[in-house]
Amino acid sequence: MTKFEEFAQEWRPQIDATIHSELERVMPAQENADLNEMMAYGLFSGGKRVRPLLTLAVWASFGLEIQKEWLKLASAIEWVHAYSLVHDDLPAMDNDLLRRGKPSLHAKFGYANAILTGDALLTGAFEVISSVKAVPAETLLEVTRDLSQAAGAAGMVGGQYHDMENHEDLDIDQSWLFQAIYEPKTAALITYSLTAAGRLLNMNRTDFQLLKQWGENFGLAFQVADDIDDYAQDEEENVKSLPQLVGMDKAVEVRDELFSRVKESLQALAERNQDFNPEYLAGFLAKLEQ
Amino acid sequence: MTKFEEFAQEWRPQIDATIHSELERVMPAQENADLNEMMAYGLFSGGKRVRPLLTLAVWASFGLEIQKEWLKLASAIEWVHAYSLVHDDLPAMDNDLLRRGKPSLHAKFGYANAILTGDALLTGAFEVISSVKAVPAETLLEVTRDLSQAAGAAGMVGGQYHDMENHEDLDIDQSWLFQAIYEPKTAALITYSLTAAGRLLNMNRTDFQLLKQWGENFGLAFQVADDIDDYAQDEEENVKSLPQLVGMDKAVEVRDELFSRVKESLQALAERNQDFNPEYLAGFLAKLEQ
């Protein structure tokens, strides 16, 4: 078993349990069973919990014992991730009827309910974070700001806006694709997973920047690796992902270059911090390289 | 000129200026002109700014000089209000093509863009609040929690969920209408306008509760008054608002009873606080009573 799988097997059930208990707090089934069910459908749609696992991995890398309240902070990311999938799947957006082999939320519960459920999940993320205990208010406020920036108009919403344009026949290049879509839509929330952990650690500026860099490059690599896997499907749907734009060989080169950068940031972090164990984050990259 | 109009004339331009400058910070036109334009369209759709004016009025009632950063806190409410109008107007929801005599956001910019703009406005509200300076982080975090509860699944989203049911032929009564729709959909955000001001004042528990009560009853009165005005239209659209449910005479009675309760909370607040000037909030009620 790889380091990543070991870590994921230990923490994924606890992330799921935290999401479940926070959902029951935010929207108790006995108050509105339908909304509770739909939110649960969005939150438990078979995702691998990569983002909260990354947050936990940073804390583990510094040898910290992960506390119950920290799990809430980490799991809030999944609410935002789930909301974005629900809204992106809508008929007016990507019009996807399936999500990981199951009916997408609007396919199962209807259009209006999917809009509302997405709204509830997005708002719920902020309720989860602002209810975390045993973490200084200043830190939670910084995390709130970081998350709203990663998710908002200059982040995920902006990325999805440009991704919609990308379904049209735009004349685009790699630099536009990275800046307008990959960074805001995918890398921003992954980067947030890292910085949310860093905010709690009161890291010095240089280490925080290295952690952020790791997240940005890992996020981009994550997206490019996904593009390479989805090549045939994107070709069919006339989506211009990186391989369509620059060819498969060049896309693999770009991905490998990103992998190298991810490794460099990790090495720099390890060299500067004797108490930092790079094996955890290295495990995430190894998983992606498989 | 009434006290309300005087206050509104003084502060509305400053609320608008604050919304404008925060929008340029959150989503600069030079970064994404389209998204900036659409968000501006949602934020400047001719609303009267009742909610942020309420927040400012509480501060003014206690004789406080309203600071620039406080204006940001107060104006964030409008981002949430604007998002809710944009999403409520969508074809899958209320399917409204007009909003205050102008095309609704989706009628002007398309379905996908209206979903995205709503998402950006909702997320932006949290970015505005978490970027406020010169207010303690603990207070901003409390306000964030209050807002996420007022806006989320147990608040506005839940209210809109039940309002959608209300378009179907449900057998409902007044108590259900108030609990399932009026309180979460309308009164919750108006109540938040009051408590957001109260959080900053570090009020004692009793006064805070009185302020909250004022907001809850004012919010309900606001909705019932609106129903009475919209009677003919609701009749046509087969929406069961209070007058449809209990008859116009009884609806007017309910409204007047709410007006009385609003006055009682205000009087109690004034009696307990010598430095509290009830004229400001009384002006909001007088406006509603006209």
Coordinates of C-alpha atoms in Angstrom, one line a residue:
Chain A
M1 CA 0.0 0.0 0.0
T2 CA 1.4 3.4 -0.9
K3 CA 1.8 6.3 1.6
F4 CA -1.2 8.0 0.0
E5 CA -3.5 5.0 0.2
E6 CA -2.5 4.4 3.8
F7 CA -3.2 8.0 4.7
A8 CA -6.4 8.1 2.7
Q9 CA -7.6 4.9 4.3
E10 CA -7.0 6.3 7.8
W11 CA -8.6 9.7 7.3
R12 CA -11.3 9.3 4.6
P13 CA -13.8 7.7 6.9
Q14 CA -13.3 10.5 9.5
I15 CA -13.7 13.2 6.8
D16 CA -17.0 11.5 5.7
A17 CA -18.2 11.3 9.3
T18 CA -17.4 15.0 9.8
I19 CA -19.2 16.0 6.7
H20 CA -22.2 13.8 7.8
S21 CA -22.4 15.3 11.3
E22 CA -21.9 18.9 10.1
L23 CA -24.7 18.4 7.5
E24 CA -27.0 17.2 10.3
R25 CA -26.1 20.3 12.2
V26 CA -26.5 22.8 9.3
M27 CA -29.7 21.2 7.9
P28 CA -31.2 18.6 10.2
A29 CA -33.1 15.9 8.4
Q30 CA -36.0 16.4 10.8
E31 CA -36.3 20.0 9.8
N32 CA -36.2 19.6 6.0
A33 CA -35.8 15.9 5.0
D34 CA -35.7 16.7 1.3
L35 CA -33.1 19.4 1.4
N36 CA -31.0 17.2 3.8
E37 CA -31.3 14.3 1.4
M38 CA -30.3 16.4 -1.6
M39 CA -27.3 18.0 0.1
A40 CA -26.2 14.5 1.3
Y41 CA -26.5 13.3 -2.3
G42 CA -24.2 16.1 -3.4
L43 CA -21.7 15.6 -0.6
F44 CA -21.6 11.8 -0.9
S45 CA -21.3 11.3 -4.6
G46 CA -18.2 9.1 -4.5
G47 CA -15.5 11.7 -4.4
K48 CA -12.1 10.7 -3.2
R49 CA -11.8 13.6 -0.8
V50 CA -8.5 14.6 -2.3
R51 CA -8.8 18.3 -1.1
P52 CA -9.4 17.8 2.6
L53 CA -6.9 14.9 2.6
L54 CA -4.3 17.4 1.3
T55 CA -5.1 19.8 4.2
L56 CA -4.8 17.0 6.7
A57 CA -1.5 15.8 5.0
V58 CA 0.1 19.2 5.6
W59 CA -0.7 19.0 9.3
A60 CA 0.6 15.5 9.4
S61 CA 3.8 16.5 7.5
F62 CA 4.6 18.8 10.4
G63 CA 4.0 16.1 12.9
L64 CA 0.8 17.6 14.3
E65 CA -1.9 15.6 15.9
I66 CA -5.1 16.3 13.9
Q67 CA -7.9 17.5 16.1
K68 CA -11.6 17.0 15.7
E69 CA -12.3 20.7 15.1
W70 CA -9.6 20.8 12.4
L71 CA -11.4 18.0 10.6
K72 CA -14.3 20.4 10.3
L73 CA -12.1 23.1 8.8
A74 CA -10.6 20.6 6.3
S75 CA -14.0 19.1 5.3
A76 CA -15.6 22.4 4.5
I77 CA -13.6 22.3 1.2
E78 CA -15.8 19.4 0.1
W79 CA -18.9 21.5 0.5
V80 CA -17.5 24.0 -2.0
H81 CA -16.3 21.2 -4.3
A82 CA -19.7 19.5 -4.2
Y83 CA -21.5 22.7 -4.9
S84 CA -19.4 23.4 -7.9
L85 CA -20.0 19.9 -9.4
V86 CA -23.8 20.3 -8.9
H87 CA -24.0 23.7 -10.6
D88 CA -21.5 22.8 -13.3
D89 CA -23.6 19.7 -14.3
L90 CA -26.8 21.8 -14.8
P91 CA -28.4 21.8 -18.2
A92 CA -27.5 25.5 -18.8
M93 CA -23.9 24.7 -18.0
D94 CA -22.2 21.4 -18.9
N95 CA -25.5 19.6 -19.1
D96 CA -24.2 16.4 -17.6
L97 CA -26.8 13.8 -16.7
L98 CA -24.2 11.5 -15.0
R99 CA -21.6 12.1 -12.3
R100 CA -19.4 9.2 -11.4
G101 CA -21.8 6.8 -13.0
K102 CA -24.8 8.0 -11.0
P103 CA -27.5 10.5 -12.1
S104 CA -26.3 14.1 -11.5
L105 CA -28.2 16.0 -8.9
H106 CA -30.5 17.8 -11.3
A107 CA -31.2 14.5 -13.2
K108 CA -32.4 12.9 -10.0
F109 CA -34.0 15.8 -8.1
G110 CA -34.9 18.4 -10.8
Y111 CA -33.4 21.7 -12.0
A112 CA -34.7 24.0 -9.3
N113 CA -33.6 21.7 -6.5
A114 CA -30.1 21.4 -8.0
I115 CA -29.7 25.1 -8.1
L116 CA -30.9 25.4 -4.5
T117 CA -28.8 22.5 -3.3
G118 CA -25.7 24.0 -4.8
D119 CA -26.5 27.3 -3.1
A120 CA -27.1 25.6 0.2
L121 CA -23.8 23.7 -0.1
L122 CA -21.8 26.8 -0.9
T123 CA -23.3 28.8 1.9
G124 CA -22.9 25.8 4.2
A125 CA -19.2 25.8 3.7
F126 CA -19.0 29.2 5.3
E127 CA -21.2 28.1 8.2
V128 CA -19.0 25.1 8.8
I129 CA -15.8 27.2 8.9
S130 CA -17.2 30.0 11.0
S131 CA -18.4 27.4 13.6
V132 CA -15.0 25.8 14.1
K133 CA -13.9 25.9 17.7
A134 CA -10.4 25.9 19.2
V135 CA -8.9 27.8 16.3
P136 CA -8.2 31.5 16.7
A137 CA -10.9 33.8 15.1
E138 CA -8.1 35.6 13.1
T139 CA -7.1 32.3 11.5
L140 CA -10.7 31.3 10.6
L141 CA -11.3 34.8 9.1
E142 CA -8.2 34.5 7.0
V143 CA -9.3 31.0 5.9
T144 CA -12.8 32.4 5.1
R145 CA -11.2 35.2 2.9
D146 CA -9.0 32.7 1.1
L147 CA -11.9 30.4 0.4
S148 CA -14.2 33.1 -0.8
Q149 CA -11.4 34.3 -3.2
A150 CA -10.7 30.7 -4.4
A151 CA -14.4 30.0 -5.0
G152 CA -15.6 33.4 -6.2
A153 CA -15.6 35.5 -9.3
A154 CA -11.8 35.7 -9.5
G155 CA -11.6 31.9 -8.8
M156 CA -13.9 29.0 -9.5
V157 CA -16.8 31.0 -10.8
G158 CA -14.5 32.9 -13.2
G159 CA -12.9 29.7 -14.3
Q160 CA -16.3 28.1 -15.1
Y161 CA -17.3 31.3 -16.9
H162 CA -14.3 30.9 -19.2
D163 CA -14.8 27.2 -19.5
M164 CA -18.3 27.9 -20.9
E165 CA -16.7 30.1 -23.6
N166 CA -14.3 27.2 -24.2
H167 CA -17.3 25.2 -25.5
E168 CA -17.6 27.7 -28.2
D169 CA -15.1 27.9 -31.0
L170 CA -12.6 30.2 -29.5
D171 CA -9.1 30.8 -30.8
I172 CA -7.2 30.1 -27.6
D173 CA -3.6 29.2 -26.6
Q174 CA -2.1 27.3 -23.7
S175 CA -1.3 30.4 -21.7
W176 CA -5.0 31.5 -21.9
L177 CA -6.2 28.0 -21.0
F178 CA -4.0 27.9 -17.9
Q179 CA -4.7 31.5 -16.7
A180 CA -8.4 31.7 -17.5
I181 CA -9.6 28.1 -16.7
Y182 CA -7.1 25.7 -15.1
E183 CA -5.8 28.1 -12.5
P184 CA -9.1 29.6 -11.2
K185 CA -11.3 26.5 -11.8
T186 CA -9.1 23.7 -10.6
A187 CA -5.8 24.9 -9.0
A188 CA -7.4 27.7 -6.8
L189 CA -9.4 25.3 -4.6
I190 CA -6.6 22.8 -4.4
T191 CA -4.2 25.6 -3.5
Y192 CA -6.6 26.7 -0.8
S193 CA -6.5 23.1 0.6
L194 CA -2.8 23.7 1.3
T195 CA -3.0 27.3 2.5
A196 CA -5.9 26.5 4.8
A197 CA -3.6 24.1 6.6
G198 CA -0.7 26.7 6.5
R199 CA -2.8 29.5 8.0
L200 CA -3.4 27.4 11.1
L201 CA 0.4 26.7 11.4
N202 CA 1.4 30.4 11.5
M203 CA 4.1 29.6 9.0
N204 CA 6.7 32.1 8.0
R205 CA 6.2 33.9 4.7
T206 CA 8.7 31.9 2.6
D207 CA 7.4 28.5 3.8
F208 CA 3.8 29.6 3.2
Q209 CA 4.7 30.6 -0.3
L210 CA 6.4 27.3 -1.0
L211 CA 3.3 25.4 0.3
K212 CA 1.2 27.6 -2.0
Q213 CA 3.4 27.0 -4.9
W214 CA 3.2 23.3 -4.3
G215 CA -0.6 23.6 -4.4
E216 CA -0.7 25.7 -7.5
N217 CA 1.6 23.3 -9.5
F218 CA -0.1 20.2 -8.1
G219 CA -3.5 21.7 -9.0
L220 CA -2.4 22.3 -12.6
A221 CA -0.7 18.9 -12.9
F222 CA -4.0 17.3 -11.5
Q223 CA -5.9 19.1 -14.3
V224 CA -3.5 18.2 -17.1
A225 CA -3.4 14.6 -16.0
D226 CA -7.2 14.5 -16.0
D227 CA -7.2 16.0 -19.5
I228 CA -4.8 13.3 -20.7
D229 CA -7.1 10.7 -19.3
D230 CA -10.2 12.3 -20.8
Y231 CA -8.7 12.8 -24.2
A232 CA -11.2 10.7 -26.2
Q233 CA -14.2 12.2 -24.4
D234 CA -13.1 15.8 -24.9
E235 CA -12.4 15.1 -28.5
E236 CA -16.0 13.9 -28.9
E237 CA -17.5 16.9 -27.1
N238 CA -15.3 19.4 -29.0
V239 CA -13.8 20.7 -25.7
K240 CA -10.4 22.2 -26.2
S241 CA -8.3 20.7 -23.3
L242 CA -4.6 20.9 -23.4
P243 CA -4.0 17.8 -25.5
Q244 CA -6.4 19.1 -28.2
L245 CA -4.6 22.4 -28.2
V246 CA -0.9 21.3 -28.2
G247 CA -1.0 17.6 -29.1
M248 CA -0.7 14.6 -26.7
D249 CA 3.1 14.5 -26.7
K250 CA 3.4 18.1 -25.7
A251 CA 0.7 17.7 -23.1
V252 CA 2.6 14.9 -21.4
E253 CA 5.7 17.1 -21.5
V254 CA 3.8 19.9 -19.8
R255 CA 2.5 17.5 -17.1
D256 CA 5.9 16.1 -16.4
E257 CA 7.3 19.6 -16.1
L258 CA 4.6 20.4 -13.6
F259 CA 5.5 17.2 -11.7
S260 CA 9.1 18.4 -11.5
R261 CA 8.1 21.8 -10.1
V262 CA 5.9 20.1 -7.5
K263 CA 8.9 18.1 -6.4
E264 CA 11.1 21.1 -6.2
S265 CA 8.7 23.0 -3.9
L266 CA 8.5 20.0 -1.7
Q267 CA 12.2 19.6 -1.5
A268 CA 12.7 23.2 -0.7
L269 CA 10.1 22.9 2.1
A270 CA 11.9 19.9 3.5
E271 CA 15.3 21.5 3.4
R272 CA 14.1 24.6 5.3
N273 CA 12.1 22.6 7.9
Q274 CA 13.7 19.7 9.8
D275 CA 10.4 18.8 11.4
F276 CA 8.7 18.5 8.0
N277 CA 8.2 15.0 6.6
P278 CA 7.8 15.3 2.8
E279 CA 6.5 11.7 2.5
Y280 CA 2.8 12.6 2.9
L281 CA 2.6 15.2 0.0
A282 CA 5.0 13.1 -2.1
G283 CA 2.4 10.3 -1.8
F284 CA -0.2 12.5 -3.4
L285 CA 2.1 13.2 -6.3
A286 CA 3.1 9.5 -6.7
K287 CA -0.6 8.7 -6.9
L288 CA -1.0 11.2 -9.7
E289 CA 2.1 9.9 -11.5
Q290 CA 0.7 6.3 -11.5
Chain B
M1 CA -39.3 64.6 4.5
T2 CA -39.7 61.7 7.0
K3 CA -36.9 60.5 9.2
F4 CA -36.6 57.4 7.0
E5 CA -36.2 59.4 3.8
E6 CA -33.7 61.7 5.4
F7 CA -31.6 58.8 6.6
A8 CA -31.9 57.0 3.3
Q9 CA -31.0 60.1 1.3
E10 CA -27.9 60.6 3.4
W11 CA -26.6 57.0 3.3
R12 CA -27.9 55.3 0.2
P13 CA -25.3 57.0 -2.0
Q14 CA -22.6 55.9 0.3
I15 CA -23.9 52.3 0.4
D16 CA -23.9 52.3 -3.4
A17 CA -20.4 53.7 -3.6
T18 CA -19.2 51.0 -1.2
I19 CA -20.8 48.3 -3.2
H20 CA -19.2 49.7 -6.3
S21 CA -15.7 49.9 -4.9
E22 CA -15.9 46.4 -3.3
L23 CA -17.1 45.0 -6.6
E24 CA -14.1 46.5 -8.3
R25 CA -11.9 44.9 -5.7
V26 CA -13.5 41.5 -5.8
M27 CA -13.9 41.3 -9.6
P28 CA -12.0 44.1 -11.3
A29 CA -13.5 45.0 -14.7
Q30 CA -10.1 44.8 -16.3
E31 CA -9.8 41.2 -15.3
N32 CA -13.2 40.0 -16.4
A33 CA -15.3 42.7 -17.9
D34 CA -18.3 40.5 -18.5
L35 CA -18.5 39.0 -15.0
N36 CA -17.9 42.5 -13.6
E37 CA -20.8 43.9 -15.7
M38 CA -23.2 41.1 -14.8
M39 CA -22.4 41.4 -11.1
A40 CA -23.0 45.1 -11.3
Y41 CA -26.3 44.5 -13.1
G42 CA -27.4 42.3 -10.2
L43 CA -26.1 44.7 -7.5
F44 CA -27.5 47.8 -9.1
S45 CA -31.0 46.8 -10.1
G46 CA -32.9 49.6 -8.4
G47 CA -33.2 48.2 -4.9
K48 CA -33.9 50.6 -2.0
R49 CA -31.0 49.2 0.1
V50 CA -33.5 48.7 3.0
R51 CA -31.3 46.0 4.6
P52 CA -27.9 47.8 4.9
L53 CA -29.9 51.0 5.8
L54 CA -31.3 49.0 8.7
T55 CA -27.8 48.0 9.9
L56 CA -26.6 51.6 9.7
A57 CA -29.8 52.8 11.5
V58 CA -29.0 50.6 14.5
W59 CA -25.6 52.2 14.8
A60 CA -27.0 55.7 14.3
S61 CA -29.7 54.9 17.0
F62 CA -26.9 54.4 19.5
G63 CA -25.2 57.6 18.5
L64 CA -22.2 56.0 16.8
E65 CA -20.4 57.6 14.0
I66 CA -20.5 55.2 11.1
Q67 CA -17.1 54.3 9.8
K68 CA -16.1 53.5 6.3
E69 CA -15.2 49.9 7.1
W70 CA -18.6 49.5 8.8
L71 CA -20.2 50.5 5.5
K72 CA -18.5 47.4 3.9
L73 CA -20.0 45.2 6.6
A74 CA -23.4 46.6 6.1
S75 CA -23.3 46.6 2.3
A76 CA -22.4 42.9 2.1
I77 CA -26.0 42.1 2.9
E78 CA -26.9 43.5 -0.5
W79 CA -24.7 41.0 -2.3
V80 CA -26.7 38.2 -0.7
H81 CA -30.0 39.9 -1.4
A82 CA -29.0 40.4 -5.0
Y83 CA -27.8 36.8 -5.5
S84 CA -31.2 35.6 -4.1
L85 CA -33.1 37.7 -6.6
V86 CA -31.0 36.5 -9.5
H87 CA -31.4 32.8 -8.6
D88 CA -35.1 33.2 -7.7
D89 CA -35.9 34.7 -11.1
L90 CA -34.3 31.8 -13.0
P91 CA -36.6 29.8 -15.4
A92 CA -36.5 26.7 -13.2
M93 CA -37.5 28.8 -10.2
D94 CA -40.0 31.7 -10.4
N95 CA -39.3 32.2 -14.2
D96 CA -39.5 36.0 -14.0
L97 CA -38.3 37.9 -17.0
L98 CA -38.7 41.2 -15.4
R99 CA -37.2 42.6 -12.2
R100 CA -38.3 46.1 -11.2
G101 CA -39.3 46.9 -14.8
K102 CA -36.0 45.8 -16.3
P103 CA -35.0 42.4 -17.8
S104 CA -34.0 40.0 -15.1
L105 CA -30.4 38.9 -15.2
H106 CA -31.0 35.7 -17.1
A107 CA -33.3 37.4 -19.5
K108 CA -30.5 39.8 -20.4
F109 CA -27.3 37.7 -20.1
G110 CA -28.5 34.1 -20.4
Y111 CA -29.2 31.2 -18.1
A112 CA -25.7 30.0 -17.4
N113 CA -24.4 33.5 -16.7
A114 CA -27.2 34.1 -14.3
I115 CA -26.4 31.0 -12.3
L116 CA -22.7 32.0 -12.3
T117 CA -23.4 35.6 -11.4
G118 CA -25.6 34.5 -8.4
D119 CA -22.8 32.2 -7.2
A120 CA -20.3 35.0 -7.6
L121 CA -22.4 37.4 -5.6
L122 CA -23.1 34.9 -2.8
T123 CA -19.4 34.1 -2.5
G124 CA -18.5 37.8 -2.8
A125 CA -20.6 38.6 0.3
F126 CA -18.3 36.5 2.4
E127 CA -15.2 38.0 0.8
V128 CA -16.5 41.5 1.6
I129 CA -17.1 40.7 5.2
S130 CA -13.9 38.8 5.8
S131 CA -11.9 41.7 4.3
V132 CA -13.4 44.3 6.7
K133 CA -10.7 46.1 8.7
A134 CA -10.9 47.8 12.1
V135 CA -13.5 45.4 13.4
P136 CA -12.4 42.5 15.7
A137 CA -12.0 39.1 14.0
E138 CA -14.3 37.5 16.6
T139 CA -17.1 39.9 15.6
L140 CA -16.6 39.4 11.9
L141 CA -16.6 35.6 12.4
E142 CA -19.9 35.8 14.4
V143 CA -21.3 37.9 11.6
T144 CA -20.1 35.4 9.0
R145 CA -21.8 32.6 11.0
D146 CA -25.1 34.6 11.3
L147 CA -25.1 35.4 7.6
S148 CA -24.4 31.8 6.5
Q149 CA -27.3 30.7 8.7
A150 CA -29.7 33.4 7.5
A151 CA -28.8 32.7 3.8
G152 CA -28.3 28.9 3.9
A153 CA -30.4 25.7 4.0
A154 CA -32.1 26.6 7.2
G155 CA -32.7 30.2 6.0
M156 CA -33.2 31.7 2.6
V157 CA -32.5 28.5 0.6
G158 CA -34.9 26.5 2.7
G159 CA -37.5 29.3 2.4
Q160 CA -37.2 29.3 -1.4
Y161 CA -37.4 25.5 -1.4
H162 CA -40.8 25.7 0.3
D163 CA -41.9 28.6 -1.8
M164 CA -41.4 26.4 -4.9
E165 CA -43.7 23.9 -3.3
N166 CA -46.2 26.7 -2.7
H167 CA -46.6 27.1 -6.4
E168 CA -48.0 23.6 -6.4
D169 CA -51.4 23.0 -4.9
L170 CA -50.5 22.3 -1.3
D171 CA -52.9 22.4 1.6
I172 CA -51.2 24.9 3.8
D173 CA -52.1 27.1 6.7
Q174 CA -50.9 30.4 8.1
S175 CA -48.5 28.9 10.6
W176 CA -46.8 26.8 7.9
L177 CA -46.6 29.8 5.6
F178 CA -44.9 31.8 8.3
Q179 CA -42.5 29.1 9.5
A180 CA -41.6 27.5 6.2
I181 CA -41.4 30.6 3.9
Y182 CA -41.8 34.0 5.4
E183 CA -39.4 33.5 8.3
P184 CA -36.5 31.8 6.5
K185 CA -37.0 33.5 3.1
T186 CA -37.7 37.1 4.1
A187 CA -37.4 37.7 7.8
A188 CA -34.0 35.9 8.3
L189 CA -32.0 38.3 6.2
I190 CA -33.7 41.3 7.6
T191 CA -33.1 40.0 11.1
Y192 CA -29.5 39.6 10.1
S193 CA -29.3 43.2 9.1
L194 CA -30.1 44.1 12.7
T195 CA -28.0 41.5 14.5
A196 CA -25.0 42.3 12.3
A197 CA -25.1 45.8 13.7
G198 CA -25.7 44.4 17.2
R199 CA -22.7 42.1 17.1
L200 CA -20.4 45.1 16.6
L201 CA -21.9 46.9 19.6
N202 CA -21.2 44.0 22.0
M203 CA -24.8 44.4 23.4
N204 CA -26.0 42.6 26.4
R205 CA -28.1 39.5 25.8
T206 CA -31.5 41.1 26.5
D207 CA -30.9 44.1 24.3
F208 CA -29.6 41.9 21.5
Q209 CA -32.7 39.7 21.7
L210 CA -34.9 42.8 21.6
L211 CA -33.1 44.0 18.5
K212 CA -33.5 40.5 17.0
Q213 CA -37.2 40.4 17.8
W214 CA -37.6 43.8 16.2
G215 CA -36.0 42.4 13.0
E216 CA -38.0 39.2 13.0
N217 CA -41.4 41.0 13.4
F218 CA -40.4 43.8 11.0
G219 CA -39.3 41.2 8.5
L220 CA -42.6 39.4 8.7
A221 CA -44.6 42.7 8.5
F222 CA -42.5 43.6 5.5
Q223 CA -43.5 40.4 3.8
V224 CA -47.2 40.6 4.7
A225 CA -47.4 44.3 3.6
D226 CA -45.8 43.1 0.3
D227 CA -48.4 40.3 -0.1
I228 CA -51.2 42.8 0.5
D229 CA -49.8 45.0 -2.2
D230 CA -49.3 42.1 -4.6
Y231 CA -52.7 40.6 -4.0
A232 CA -53.9 40.8 -7.6
Q233 CA -50.7 39.4 -9.1
D234 CA -50.5 36.5 -6.7
E235 CA -54.1 35.7 -7.4
E236 CA -53.4 35.5 -11.1
E237 CA -50.3 33.3 -10.6
N238 CA -52.1 31.0 -8.1
V239 CA -49.5 31.7 -5.4
K240 CA -50.9 31.2 -1.9
S241 CA -49.8 34.3 0.0
L242 CA -51.4 35.2 3.3
P243 CA -54.4 37.2 1.8
Q244 CA -55.2 34.2 -0.4
L245 CA -55.1 31.9 2.6
V246 CA -57.0 33.9 5.2
G247 CA -58.7 36.7 3.3
M248 CA -57.7 40.3 2.9
D249 CA -59.3 41.6 6.1
K250 CA -57.5 39.0 8.3
A251 CA -54.2 39.6 6.5
V252 CA -54.5 43.3 7.3
E253 CA -55.2 42.4 10.9
V254 CA -52.1 40.1 11.0
R255 CA -50.0 42.9 9.5
D256 CA -51.2 45.4 12.1
E257 CA -50.6 43.0 14.9
L258 CA -47.0 42.6 13.6
F259 CA -46.7 46.4 13.5
S260 CA -47.7 46.5 17.2
R261 CA -45.1 44.0 18.1
V262 CA -42.4 45.9 16.2
K263 CA -43.3 49.0 18.2
E264 CA -43.2 47.1 21.5
S265 CA -39.7 45.8 20.9
L266 CA -38.6 49.3 20.0
Q267 CA -40.1 50.8 23.1
A268 CA -38.5 48.2 25.3
L269 CA -35.1 48.9 23.8
A270 CA -35.6 52.6 24.3
E271 CA -36.7 52.1 27.9
R272 CA -33.6 50.0 28.7
N273 CA -31.1 52.3 26.9
Q274 CA -31.0 56.0 27.6
D275 CA -28.5 56.5 24.8
F276 CA -30.8 54.8 22.2
N277 CA -32.7 57.0 19.9
P278 CA -35.8 55.1 18.6
E279 CA -36.6 57.6 15.9
Y280 CA -34.4 55.9 13.2
L281 CA -36.0 52.4 13.4
A282 CA -39.4 54.0 14.0
G283 CA -38.9 55.7 10.6
F284 CA -38.6 52.4 8.8
L285 CA -41.8 51.2 10.3
A286 CA -43.6 54.5 9.5
K287 CA -42.5 54.0 5.9
L288 CA -44.0 50.5 5.9
E289 CA -47.2 51.8 7.4
Q290 CA -47.7 54.4 4.7

